[in-house]
Coordinates of C-alpha atoms and ligand atoms in Angstrom, one line a residue:
Chain D
M1 CA 15.8 -28.3 12.5
A2 CA 12.9 -25.9 13.4
V3 CA 13.9 -23.9 16.4
E4 CA 11.2 -22.9 18.8
R5 CA 11.1 -19.2 19.6
P6 CA 11.5 -18.7 23.3
A7 CA 8.1 -17.9 24.6
V8 CA 8.9 -14.7 26.3
S9 CA 5.8 -13.3 27.9
R10 CA 5.9 -9.5 28.2
P11 CA 4.2 -7.3 30.6
G12 CA 1.1 -5.7 29.2
E13 CA 0.7 -8.3 26.5
L14 CA -2.9 -8.5 25.7
A15 CA -4.1 -12.0 25.1
E16 CA -6.0 -10.7 22.1
A17 CA -4.8 -13.0 19.4
A18 CA -7.7 -15.3 18.8
P19 CA -6.3 -18.8 18.3
P20 CA -6.7 -19.5 14.6
E21 CA -9.7 -21.4 13.8
V22 CA -9.2 -24.9 12.6
A23 CA -11.0 -26.1 9.5
P24 CA -14.7 -25.1 9.6
I25 CA -17.0 -27.9 10.6
A26 CA -20.2 -26.1 9.3
L27 CA -21.8 -27.6 6.3
S28 CA -19.3 -30.5 6.2
A29 CA -21.9 -33.0 7.3
R30 CA -24.9 -31.5 5.6
L31 CA -28.1 -33.2 6.4
R32 CA -29.2 -33.7 9.9
P33 CA -26.8 -31.3 11.7
A34 CA -28.1 -28.6 9.4
L35 CA -31.5 -29.0 10.8
V36 CA -30.5 -28.1 14.3
P37 CA -29.9 -24.4 13.7
V38 CA -33.1 -24.2 11.6
L39 CA -35.0 -25.7 14.5
S40 CA -33.3 -23.3 17.0
L41 CA -34.2 -20.3 14.8
A42 CA -37.8 -21.5 14.5
I43 CA -38.0 -21.7 18.3
L44 CA -36.6 -18.2 18.6
V45 CA -39.2 -16.8 16.2
L46 CA -41.9 -18.7 18.1
V47 CA -40.8 -17.3 21.5
W48 CA -40.7 -13.8 20.0
Q49 CA -44.2 -14.2 18.6
L50 CA -45.6 -15.4 22.0
A51 CA -43.9 -12.7 23.9
A52 CA -45.3 -10.1 21.5
L53 CA -48.8 -11.5 21.9
I54 CA -48.6 -11.6 25.7
A55 CA -47.1 -8.1 25.9
G56 CA -49.9 -6.8 23.7
A57 CA -48.0 -3.6 23.0
P58 CA -47.4 -3.6 19.2
T59 CA -45.4 -0.3 19.2
R60 CA -43.0 -1.5 21.9
L61 CA -42.7 -5.1 20.8
P62 CA -44.1 -5.9 17.4
T63 CA -44.7 -9.4 16.2
P64 CA -42.2 -11.0 13.7
G65 CA -44.9 -10.7 11.0
A66 CA -45.2 -7.0 11.5
V67 CA -41.5 -6.5 11.3
L68 CA -41.3 -8.6 8.1
L69 CA -44.1 -6.5 6.5
R70 CA -42.3 -3.3 7.4
A71 CA -39.1 -4.6 5.9
Y72 CA -41.0 -5.5 2.8
A73 CA -42.6 -2.1 2.6
E74 CA -39.2 -0.4 3.0
L75 CA -37.8 -2.7 0.3
Q76 CA -40.6 -1.8 -2.1
S77 CA -40.0 1.9 -1.6
G78 CA -36.3 1.4 -2.3
E79 CA -35.3 3.0 1.0
L80 CA -34.0 -0.3 2.5
A81 CA -31.8 -1.1 -0.5
W82 CA -30.3 2.4 -0.6
H83 CA -29.4 2.6 3.1
L84 CA -28.3 -1.0 3.3
G85 CA -26.1 -0.5 0.2
A86 CA -24.5 2.6 1.7
T87 CA -23.7 0.7 4.9
L88 CA -22.3 -2.3 3.1
L89 CA -20.0 -0.1 1.0
R90 CA -18.7 1.5 4.1
V91 CA -18.2 -1.9 5.8
A92 CA -16.4 -3.2 2.7
A93 CA -14.1 -0.2 2.4
S94 CA -13.2 -0.2 6.1
F95 CA -12.8 -4.0 6.1
V96 CA -10.4 -4.0 3.2
L97 CA -8.4 -1.1 4.6
A98 CA -8.2 -2.6 8.1
M99 CA -7.2 -6.0 6.8
T100 CA -4.6 -4.7 4.5
I101 CA -2.9 -2.3 6.9
G102 CA -3.3 -4.6 9.8
T103 CA -1.7 -7.5 7.9
V104 CA 1.3 -5.5 6.7
I105 CA 2.0 -4.1 10.2
G106 CA 1.3 -7.3 12.0
F107 CA 3.5 -9.3 9.7
A108 CA 6.4 -6.8 10.0
M109 CA 6.0 -6.8 13.8
G110 CA 6.0 -10.5 13.9
R111 CA 9.2 -10.8 11.9
L112 CA 11.2 -7.8 13.2
P113 CA 11.7 -8.0 16.9
L114 CA 13.0 -4.4 17.1
L115 CA 10.0 -3.0 15.4
D116 CA 7.8 -5.2 17.6
R117 CA 9.3 -3.8 20.7
F118 CA 9.0 -0.2 19.4
A119 CA 5.4 -0.4 18.1
H120 CA 4.0 -2.6 20.9
P121 CA 3.1 0.3 23.3
W122 CA 1.2 2.1 20.4
L123 CA -0.6 -1.1 19.8
V124 CA -1.6 -1.4 23.5
F125 CA -2.7 2.2 23.4
L126 CA -4.9 1.7 20.3
L127 CA -6.4 -1.5 21.6
N128 CA -7.6 0.3 24.7
I129 CA -9.1 3.5 23.2
P130 CA -12.9 3.2 23.2
A131 CA -14.3 3.0 19.7
L132 CA -16.5 6.0 20.4
V133 CA -13.4 8.2 21.2
I134 CA -11.8 7.3 17.8
I135 CA -15.1 8.0 16.0
V136 CA -15.7 11.4 17.6
L137 CA -12.1 12.6 17.2
A138 CA -12.1 11.5 13.5
Y139 CA -15.2 13.5 12.8
I140 CA -13.8 16.5 14.6
W141 CA -10.3 16.3 13.0
I142 CA -11.2 15.1 9.5
G143 CA -14.8 16.4 9.2
L144 CA -18.1 14.7 8.9
G145 CA -17.5 12.8 5.8
E146 CA -17.0 9.3 4.3
S147 CA -13.2 9.3 4.7
A148 CA -13.5 10.2 8.4
L149 CA -15.9 7.3 8.8
I150 CA -13.8 4.7 7.0
F151 CA -10.7 5.9 8.8
A152 CA -12.3 5.7 12.2
V153 CA -13.8 2.3 11.6
A154 CA -10.6 0.8 10.2
L155 CA -8.6 2.3 13.0
N156 CA -10.8 0.5 15.5
K157 CA -10.2 -2.8 13.8
I158 CA -6.5 -2.5 12.8
P159 CA -5.0 -3.3 16.2
N160 CA -6.9 -6.6 16.4
V161 CA -5.7 -7.6 12.9
V162 CA -2.2 -6.7 13.9
V163 CA -2.2 -8.8 17.0
T164 CA -3.6 -11.8 15.2
V165 CA -1.4 -11.6 12.1
R166 CA 1.7 -10.9 14.3
E167 CA 1.0 -14.2 16.1
G168 CA 0.9 -15.9 12.7
A169 CA 4.1 -14.3 11.5
R170 CA 5.9 -15.4 14.6
A171 CA 4.8 -18.9 14.1
L172 CA 6.1 -19.2 10.5
D173 CA 7.8 -22.6 10.1
R174 CA 11.5 -21.9 9.8
S175 CA 12.2 -25.2 8.1
L176 CA 9.9 -24.3 5.2
L177 CA 11.5 -20.9 4.9
E178 CA 14.9 -22.6 4.7
M179 CA 13.6 -24.9 2.0
A180 CA 12.4 -21.8 0.0
A181 CA 15.8 -20.1 0.5
S182 CA 17.9 -23.1 -0.5
F183 CA 15.8 -23.6 -3.7
R184 CA 16.1 -19.9 -4.4
L185 CA 12.3 -19.5 -4.8
G186 CA 12.6 -15.7 -4.7
R187 CA 10.4 -13.2 -2.9
R188 CA 7.2 -13.6 -4.9
K189 CA 7.0 -17.3 -4.8
T190 CA 8.1 -17.5 -1.2
L191 CA 5.4 -15.1 -0.2
A192 CA 2.7 -16.6 -2.2
F193 CA 3.3 -20.3 -1.6
V194 CA 5.3 -20.6 1.6
V195 CA 4.4 -17.6 3.8
L196 CA 0.8 -16.7 3.0
P197 CA -0.6 -20.2 3.3
Q198 CA 0.8 -20.3 6.8
L199 CA -1.0 -17.0 7.6
Y200 CA -4.4 -18.0 6.2
P201 CA -5.8 -19.4 9.4
Y202 CA -4.8 -16.2 11.2
L203 CA -6.2 -14.0 8.4
A204 CA -9.4 -16.0 8.4
A205 CA -9.7 -15.6 12.2
A206 CA -9.0 -11.8 11.9
G207 CA -11.4 -11.5 8.9
R208 CA -14.4 -13.2 10.5
S209 CA -14.1 -11.5 13.8
G210 CA -13.3 -8.3 11.9
L211 CA -16.5 -8.4 9.9
A212 CA -18.6 -8.8 13.0
L213 CA -16.8 -5.9 14.8
I214 CA -16.7 -3.6 11.8
W215 CA -20.4 -3.6 10.9
K216 CA -21.4 -2.8 14.5
I217 CA -18.9 0.1 14.6
V218 CA -20.1 1.3 11.2
L219 CA -23.7 1.6 12.5
V220 CA -22.6 3.7 15.5
T221 CA -20.4 5.9 13.2
E222 CA -23.4 6.4 10.9
L223 CA -25.6 7.3 13.8
L224 CA -23.2 9.9 15.0
G225 CA -22.4 11.7 11.8
R226 CA -23.9 10.5 8.5
S227 CA -27.3 11.0 6.8
S228 CA -27.5 7.7 5.1
G229 CA -27.0 4.0 6.1
V230 CA -28.6 1.6 8.4
G231 CA -27.2 3.3 11.5
F232 CA -28.6 6.7 10.4
K233 CA -32.1 5.1 9.8
I234 CA -32.0 3.4 13.2
G235 CA -31.1 6.7 14.8
T236 CA -34.0 8.4 13.0
Y237 CA -36.5 5.7 14.0
F238 CA -35.2 5.8 17.6
S239 CA -36.2 9.5 17.8
L240 CA -39.6 8.4 16.6
F241 CA -39.7 5.4 18.9
D242 CA -40.5 3.3 15.9
V243 CA -39.5 -0.2 17.1
T244 CA -40.9 -2.0 14.1
S245 CA -38.7 -0.1 11.7
I246 CA -35.6 -0.4 13.9
L247 CA -36.1 -4.2 14.0
A248 CA -36.8 -4.3 10.2
Y249 CA -33.6 -2.6 9.4
S250 CA -31.5 -4.6 11.9
L251 CA -32.9 -7.9 10.7
A252 CA -32.3 -7.1 7.1
F253 CA -28.7 -6.2 7.9
V254 CA -28.0 -9.3 10.0
V255 CA -29.4 -11.5 7.2
V256 CA -27.2 -9.8 4.6
I257 CA -24.1 -10.2 6.8
Q258 CA -24.9 -13.9 7.4
I259 CA -25.3 -14.4 3.7
I260 CA -21.9 -12.9 3.1
E261 CA -20.4 -15.1 5.7
W262 CA -22.0 -18.3 4.2
T263 CA -21.4 -17.5 0.5
V264 CA -18.0 -15.8 0.7
L265 CA -16.1 -16.2 3.9
L266 CA -16.8 -19.8 4.7
P267 CA -16.3 -21.2 1.2
L268 CA -13.1 -19.2 0.9
E269 CA -11.9 -20.6 4.2
R270 CA -12.8 -24.1 3.2
H271 CA -10.9 -23.6 -0.1
V272 CA -7.7 -22.5 1.5
T273 CA -7.8 -25.3 4.1
R274 CA -8.8 -28.1 1.7
W275 CA -5.4 -29.8 2.1
R276 CA -5.9 -30.6 5.7
R277 CA -6.8 -34.1 6.6
Chain Z
M1 CA 33.1 -15.8 -5.1
S2 CA 36.5 -17.3 -4.8
P3 CA 39.6 -15.4 -5.7
A4 CA 40.6 -15.4 -9.3
G5 CA 42.1 -18.7 -10.4
A6 CA 40.9 -20.7 -7.4
A7 CA 40.0 -24.3 -8.0
S8 CA 36.5 -24.9 -9.1
G9 CA 34.2 -27.1 -7.1
L10 CA 33.3 -26.7 -3.5
G11 CA 35.7 -25.5 -0.9
I12 CA 34.8 -25.7 2.7
S13 CA 36.9 -24.2 5.4
V14 CA 35.0 -23.7 8.7
R15 CA 37.1 -22.4 11.6
A16 CA 34.3 -22.4 14.0
K17 CA 30.5 -22.7 14.1
R18 CA 28.9 -22.0 17.4
F19 CA 25.3 -22.0 18.5
A20 CA 24.5 -19.2 20.9
A21 CA 23.2 -20.0 24.4
V22 CA 19.4 -20.3 24.5
G23 CA 17.8 -20.2 27.9
A24 CA 19.5 -22.6 30.1
A25 CA 21.3 -24.4 27.3
P26 CA 25.0 -23.3 27.2
P27 CA 26.6 -22.0 24.0
K28 CA 27.8 -24.9 21.8
L29 CA 30.8 -25.2 19.5
V30 CA 29.6 -27.6 16.9
I31 CA 32.2 -27.4 14.1
K32 CA 35.9 -26.7 14.6
D33 CA 38.6 -26.4 11.9
L34 CA 36.8 -28.4 9.3
Q35 CA 38.5 -28.4 5.9
L36 CA 37.1 -30.2 2.9
Q37 CA 37.6 -29.8 -0.9
V38 CA 35.0 -31.4 -3.2
P39 CA 36.1 -31.3 -6.8
D40 CA 33.6 -30.6 -9.6
S41 CA 31.5 -33.7 -10.1
G42 CA 33.0 -35.2 -7.0
L43 CA 30.7 -37.5 -4.9
V44 CA 31.5 -37.4 -1.2
A45 CA 29.9 -39.3 1.6
L46 CA 30.0 -37.8 5.1
F47 CA 30.0 -40.0 8.1
G48 CA 29.8 -38.9 11.6
P49 CA 28.1 -39.8 14.9
S50 CA 24.6 -38.5 15.5
G51 CA 24.7 -34.9 16.7
C52 CA 28.2 -34.2 15.5
G53 CA 27.1 -31.4 13.2
K54 CA 26.5 -32.9 9.7
T55 CA 23.2 -31.2 9.2
T56 CA 24.7 -28.0 10.5
L57 CA 27.5 -28.3 7.9
L58 CA 25.1 -28.8 5.0
N59 CA 23.1 -25.7 6.1
L60 CA 26.3 -23.7 6.1
I61 CA 27.1 -24.9 2.6
A62 CA 23.6 -24.2 1.4
G63 CA 23.9 -20.7 2.6
L64 CA 21.0 -21.1 5.1
D65 CA 23.2 -20.2 8.1
R66 CA 25.8 -17.4 7.6
E67 CA 26.8 -17.1 11.2
F68 CA 30.1 -18.9 11.4
E69 CA 33.8 -18.2 11.1
G70 CA 35.5 -19.4 7.9
R71 CA 34.4 -19.6 4.3
I72 CA 32.5 -21.7 1.9
D73 CA 33.6 -21.3 -1.7
L74 CA 31.4 -22.3 -4.5
P75 CA 30.5 -20.7 -7.9
A76 CA 27.9 -18.0 -7.4
D77 CA 25.7 -19.4 -10.2
W78 CA 25.5 -22.9 -8.9
R79 CA 22.0 -24.3 -8.4
I80 CA 21.7 -26.2 -5.2
G81 CA 19.4 -29.1 -4.7
Y82 CA 19.0 -29.9 -1.0
V83 CA 17.4 -33.1 0.3
F84 CA 16.8 -32.2 3.9
Q85 CA 16.8 -34.7 6.7
E86 CA 13.0 -34.4 6.8
P87 CA 11.0 -34.1 3.6
R88 CA 9.9 -30.4 4.1
L89 CA 7.2 -30.5 1.5
L90 CA 4.6 -27.8 1.5
P91 CA 1.5 -29.4 2.9
W92 CA -0.9 -27.1 1.0
L93 CA 0.5 -28.0 -2.4
T94 CA -0.1 -31.3 -4.1
V95 CA 3.0 -33.5 -4.9
E96 CA 3.0 -32.2 -8.4
D97 CA 2.8 -28.6 -7.3
N98 CA 5.6 -29.1 -4.8
L99 CA 7.8 -30.1 -7.8
R100 CA 6.4 -27.3 -10.1
L101 CA 7.2 -24.7 -7.4
V102 CA 11.0 -25.2 -7.6
L103 CA 11.2 -25.1 -11.4
P104 CA 12.3 -21.7 -12.6
D105 CA 10.7 -22.2 -16.0
P106 CA 7.1 -23.3 -15.9
D107 CA 7.1 -24.3 -19.6
D108 CA 9.2 -27.4 -19.2
A109 CA 7.4 -28.3 -16.0
P110 CA 4.8 -30.9 -17.2
G111 CA 7.4 -33.1 -18.9
K112 CA 9.9 -33.0 -16.1
I113 CA 7.4 -33.6 -13.4
A114 CA 6.0 -36.6 -15.2
E115 CA 9.5 -37.9 -15.8
W116 CA 10.6 -37.6 -12.1
L117 CA 7.4 -38.9 -10.7
A118 CA 7.9 -42.0 -12.8
A119 CA 11.5 -42.3 -11.9
M120 CA 10.6 -42.2 -8.2
E121 CA 7.8 -44.7 -8.7
L122 CA 5.2 -42.0 -7.6
V123 CA 3.0 -41.7 -10.7
D124 CA -0.3 -42.1 -9.1
I125 CA 0.2 -39.6 -6.3
G126 CA 0.9 -36.5 -8.4
K127 CA -2.4 -34.9 -7.4
V128 CA -2.3 -35.9 -3.7
Y129 CA -1.5 -33.6 -0.8
P130 CA 1.6 -34.6 1.2
N131 CA -0.1 -35.3 4.5
R132 CA -1.9 -38.2 2.7
I133 CA 1.2 -40.0 1.6
S134 CA 3.6 -42.2 3.6
L135 CA 7.0 -40.9 4.9
G136 CA 8.9 -43.0 2.4
M137 CA 6.8 -41.5 -0.4
A138 CA 7.4 -38.0 0.9
R139 CA 11.2 -38.7 1.0
R140 CA 11.0 -39.7 -2.6
V141 CA 9.1 -36.5 -3.5
A142 CA 11.9 -34.6 -1.7
L143 CA 14.5 -36.4 -3.7
A144 CA 12.6 -35.6 -7.0
R145 CA 12.4 -32.0 -5.9
A146 CA 16.2 -31.8 -5.6
F147 CA 16.9 -33.7 -8.8
I148 CA 14.3 -31.9 -11.0
I149 CA 16.1 -28.6 -11.0
D150 CA 19.3 -30.1 -12.5
P151 CA 21.4 -29.0 -9.6
D152 CA 25.1 -28.2 -9.9
L153 CA 25.5 -29.2 -6.2
L154 CA 23.4 -31.8 -4.6
L155 CA 23.2 -31.9 -0.8
M156 CA 21.5 -34.9 0.7
D157 CA 21.0 -35.5 4.4
E158 CA 20.4 -39.3 4.9
P159 CA 18.4 -39.5 1.7
F160 CA 17.5 -43.2 1.6
V161 CA 16.4 -43.9 5.1
S162 CA 12.8 -45.1 5.9
L163 CA 12.6 -46.8 2.6
D164 CA 12.5 -50.6 2.2
E165 CA 15.8 -52.0 1.0
P166 CA 14.8 -52.9 -2.6
T167 CA 13.3 -49.4 -3.2
A168 CA 16.3 -47.8 -1.6
Q169 CA 18.6 -49.9 -3.8
R170 CA 16.6 -48.9 -7.0
L171 CA 16.9 -45.3 -6.0
R172 CA 20.6 -45.5 -5.5
T173 CA 21.0 -47.1 -8.9
L174 CA 18.8 -44.3 -10.3
L175 CA 21.0 -41.7 -8.6
L176 CA 24.2 -43.2 -10.2
A177 CA 22.5 -43.3 -13.6
T178 CA 21.3 -39.7 -13.3
L179 CA 24.8 -38.6 -12.2
Q180 CA 26.3 -40.3 -15.2
A181 CA 23.9 -38.3 -17.5
H182 CA 24.3 -35.0 -15.6
P183 CA 27.6 -34.7 -13.8
T184 CA 26.9 -33.1 -10.5
T185 CA 28.9 -32.3 -7.3
V186 CA 27.3 -34.3 -4.5
L187 CA 27.8 -34.2 -0.8
F188 CA 25.6 -36.6 1.2
V189 CA 25.3 -37.7 4.8
T190 CA 24.8 -41.4 5.6
H191 CA 25.2 -43.9 8.4
N192 CA 25.2 -46.8 5.9
L193 CA 28.7 -47.8 4.9
R194 CA 27.6 -50.1 2.0
E195 CA 25.5 -47.3 0.6
A196 CA 28.5 -44.9 0.8
I197 CA 30.8 -47.3 -0.9
M198 CA 28.3 -48.0 -3.7
L199 CA 27.8 -44.3 -4.4
A200 CA 30.7 -42.2 -3.3
D201 CA 34.2 -41.7 -4.7
R202 CA 35.4 -40.5 -1.3
L203 CA 34.4 -41.2 2.3
V204 CA 34.9 -38.4 4.8
L205 CA 34.8 -39.5 8.4
L206 CA 34.0 -36.8 10.9
S207 CA 34.6 -37.0 14.5
G208 CA 33.5 -34.7 17.3
P209 CA 31.8 -32.8 18.5
P210 CA 33.1 -30.3 17.8
S211 CA 33.3 -32.0 14.4
H212 CA 36.3 -32.0 12.1
V213 CA 37.6 -34.3 9.4
Q214 CA 39.2 -37.3 11.0
Q215 CA 40.0 -39.3 8.0
E216 CA 39.3 -39.4 4.2
I217 CA 39.2 -42.7 2.3
A218 CA 39.1 -42.8 -1.5
V219 CA 36.7 -45.3 -3.0
D220 CA 38.3 -46.4 -6.3
L221 CA 35.7 -48.9 -7.6
T222 CA 34.5 -49.2 -11.1
A223 CA 30.9 -49.0 -12.1
A224 CA 30.7 -52.7 -12.4
E225 CA 32.2 -53.3 -9.0
R226 CA 29.7 -50.8 -7.5
A227 CA 26.9 -53.0 -8.8
D228 CA 28.5 -56.1 -7.3
E229 CA 27.6 -56.9 -3.7
A230 CA 30.6 -59.1 -3.1
A231 CA 33.0 -56.3 -4.3
I232 CA 31.3 -53.8 -2.0
E233 CA 31.6 -56.3 0.9
R234 CA 35.3 -56.7 0.2
F235 CA 35.9 -53.0 0.1
R236 CA 33.9 -52.5 3.3
A237 CA 36.1 -54.9 5.2
E238 CA 39.1 -53.0 3.9
V239 CA 37.6 -49.7 5.0
L240 CA 36.8 -51.0 8.4
S241 CA 40.4 -52.2 8.8
Q242 CA 41.8 -48.8 7.7
A243 CA 39.4 -46.7 9.8
L244 CA 41.2 -45.0 12.7
P245 CA 40.0 -45.8 16.2
E246 CA 37.6 -43.4 17.9
G247 CA 36.1 -42.4 14.5
P248 CA 32.5 -42.9 13.4
L249 CA 33.2 -46.5 12.1
R250 CA 35.0 -47.8 15.1
Ligands
ATP301 N1 19.6 -24.2 15.9 C1 20.4 -24.8 16.8 N2 20.6 -24.2 18.0 C2 21.4 -24.7 18.9 N3 22.0 -25.9 18.8 C3 21.8 -26.5 17.6 C4 21.0 -26.0 16.6 N4 21.0 -26.9 15.6 C5 21.8 -27.9 16.0 N5 22.3 -27.7 17.2 C6 23.2 -28.6 17.9 O1 24.3 -28.8 17.1 C7 24.7 -30.2 17.2 C8 24.8 -30.8 15.8 O2 23.5 -30.9 15.3 P1 23.2 -31.5 13.8 O3 21.8 -31.5 13.6 O4 24.1 -30.8 12.8 O5 23.7 -33.0 14.0 P2 23.8 -34.2 12.9 O6 25.3 -34.5 12.8 O7 23.1 -33.8 11.7 O8 23.1 -35.4 13.7 P3 22.1 -36.5 13.1 O9 23.0 -37.6 12.5 O10 21.4 -37.0 14.4 O11 21.2 -35.9 12.2 C9 23.8 -30.9 18.1 O12 24.4 -31.0 19.3 C10 22.6 -29.9 18.2 O13 22.1 -30.0 19.5
MG302 MG1 21.4 -34.4 10.9

């Protein structure tokens, strides 16, 4: 009974919609495959160490040990936690805002062809504005504050979420929606048990690529207009040419983001796709 | 829904149901001038060649497709249990949760779910996800899902296919017993004349496309005769001799 939508390709359509990722493979077979990334990381550190020794310019290219010591010192002084915390809060706020707004708009565009046709040019426009322009304009129009930052970062991410979720909303299985209608499931149950589960792969794809994009933009935004956060610190150390501190902050942040990915996003994704074969 | 004083039960009067042209496919007239009355607690079997519009008709009755000329009259408060031609279970919910989902009142869920899983011979797969069960099992879950809501109108689209004959026969008997206990208006599609004679009190033969009612045959068998293979065989011969040429049975 399911009727395929005609695949009308439209001019200017951006092939942005990442194909939803299928069930994560990571950690599924734990033992030996898990050793491969550990080995690869160890080699990276070793190469870094060798390069630093050969270069012999500790201010330009410090050794991994020096960076680690600096990170530890910053942690001890409380600086690292404070700036890391400020950045993480901004990432979280922009992420939630972008995902919420992007999902609502993307879903509406996926289901309402008229709205889709109307809003598509705006979407193309937003997708193509450089992040820097949005950030600078937000600071000028809204002022150098938290709300400008969160707004600018979210606005950079929203179009991607819209495109991905729109794809998911278009692909909703009509036969299941009919089932929900004939059994009079009502709006709440239909949304929670019939529609959302079909959107999870798309939301997961948007969420994971979103986190990666958002934290990078947050750093730039902090560099340009805030006096706290990892981006601000990196900007400060840049003016001092302090490579060790720049690397210490970057590494700490990458580690935290990875931990979030492993402890929150991946398990969540595994949980919502557990029914798959 | 129907004008005051109209007969209760299900009234179907479809002047025309078309599917619009899609791409290179031309527009298609699927149903034309189809009239059918199903009285309260009536049990009608629909026969018709493949592609004549039986599923389309059930979708009109279920209110899933409102783009047609004509009218479907049924009491507004009727609960409809629909057994689709394919099971249409939600793959991310376990078998039990698929049943729980359609129950309006979660309080009586555990008892009812257990009862219907047992009736459908599915007790050990309650906690299993649908893509790990066989098609025949999935069909039985879909049947349980339609029965569990105590429907006023039961629509079934070839409900007993892809089951082995003994299981299908047990489920038919179960259906008859359930309908005895809870009188329900039933409209079901089948290609199996013996099954139709065993279950229905009326056979409706559709011809087409575009489909319309070609002939109606009353099945006046007692409960005892319906359980008797020889009686069904006799009646089947009679039906085949009555059936008009160029209908679904000839
Ligand atoms: N959504 C649709 N769009 C266009 N044509 C359709 C659509 N659904 C069904 N049809 C056409 O309507 C006709 C009737 O289809 P339907 O599914 O109702 O047949 P059926 O009697 O249930 O057949 P079967 O016994 O094989 O299940 C077919 O020719 C089919 O191609
Ligand atoms: Mg059909």
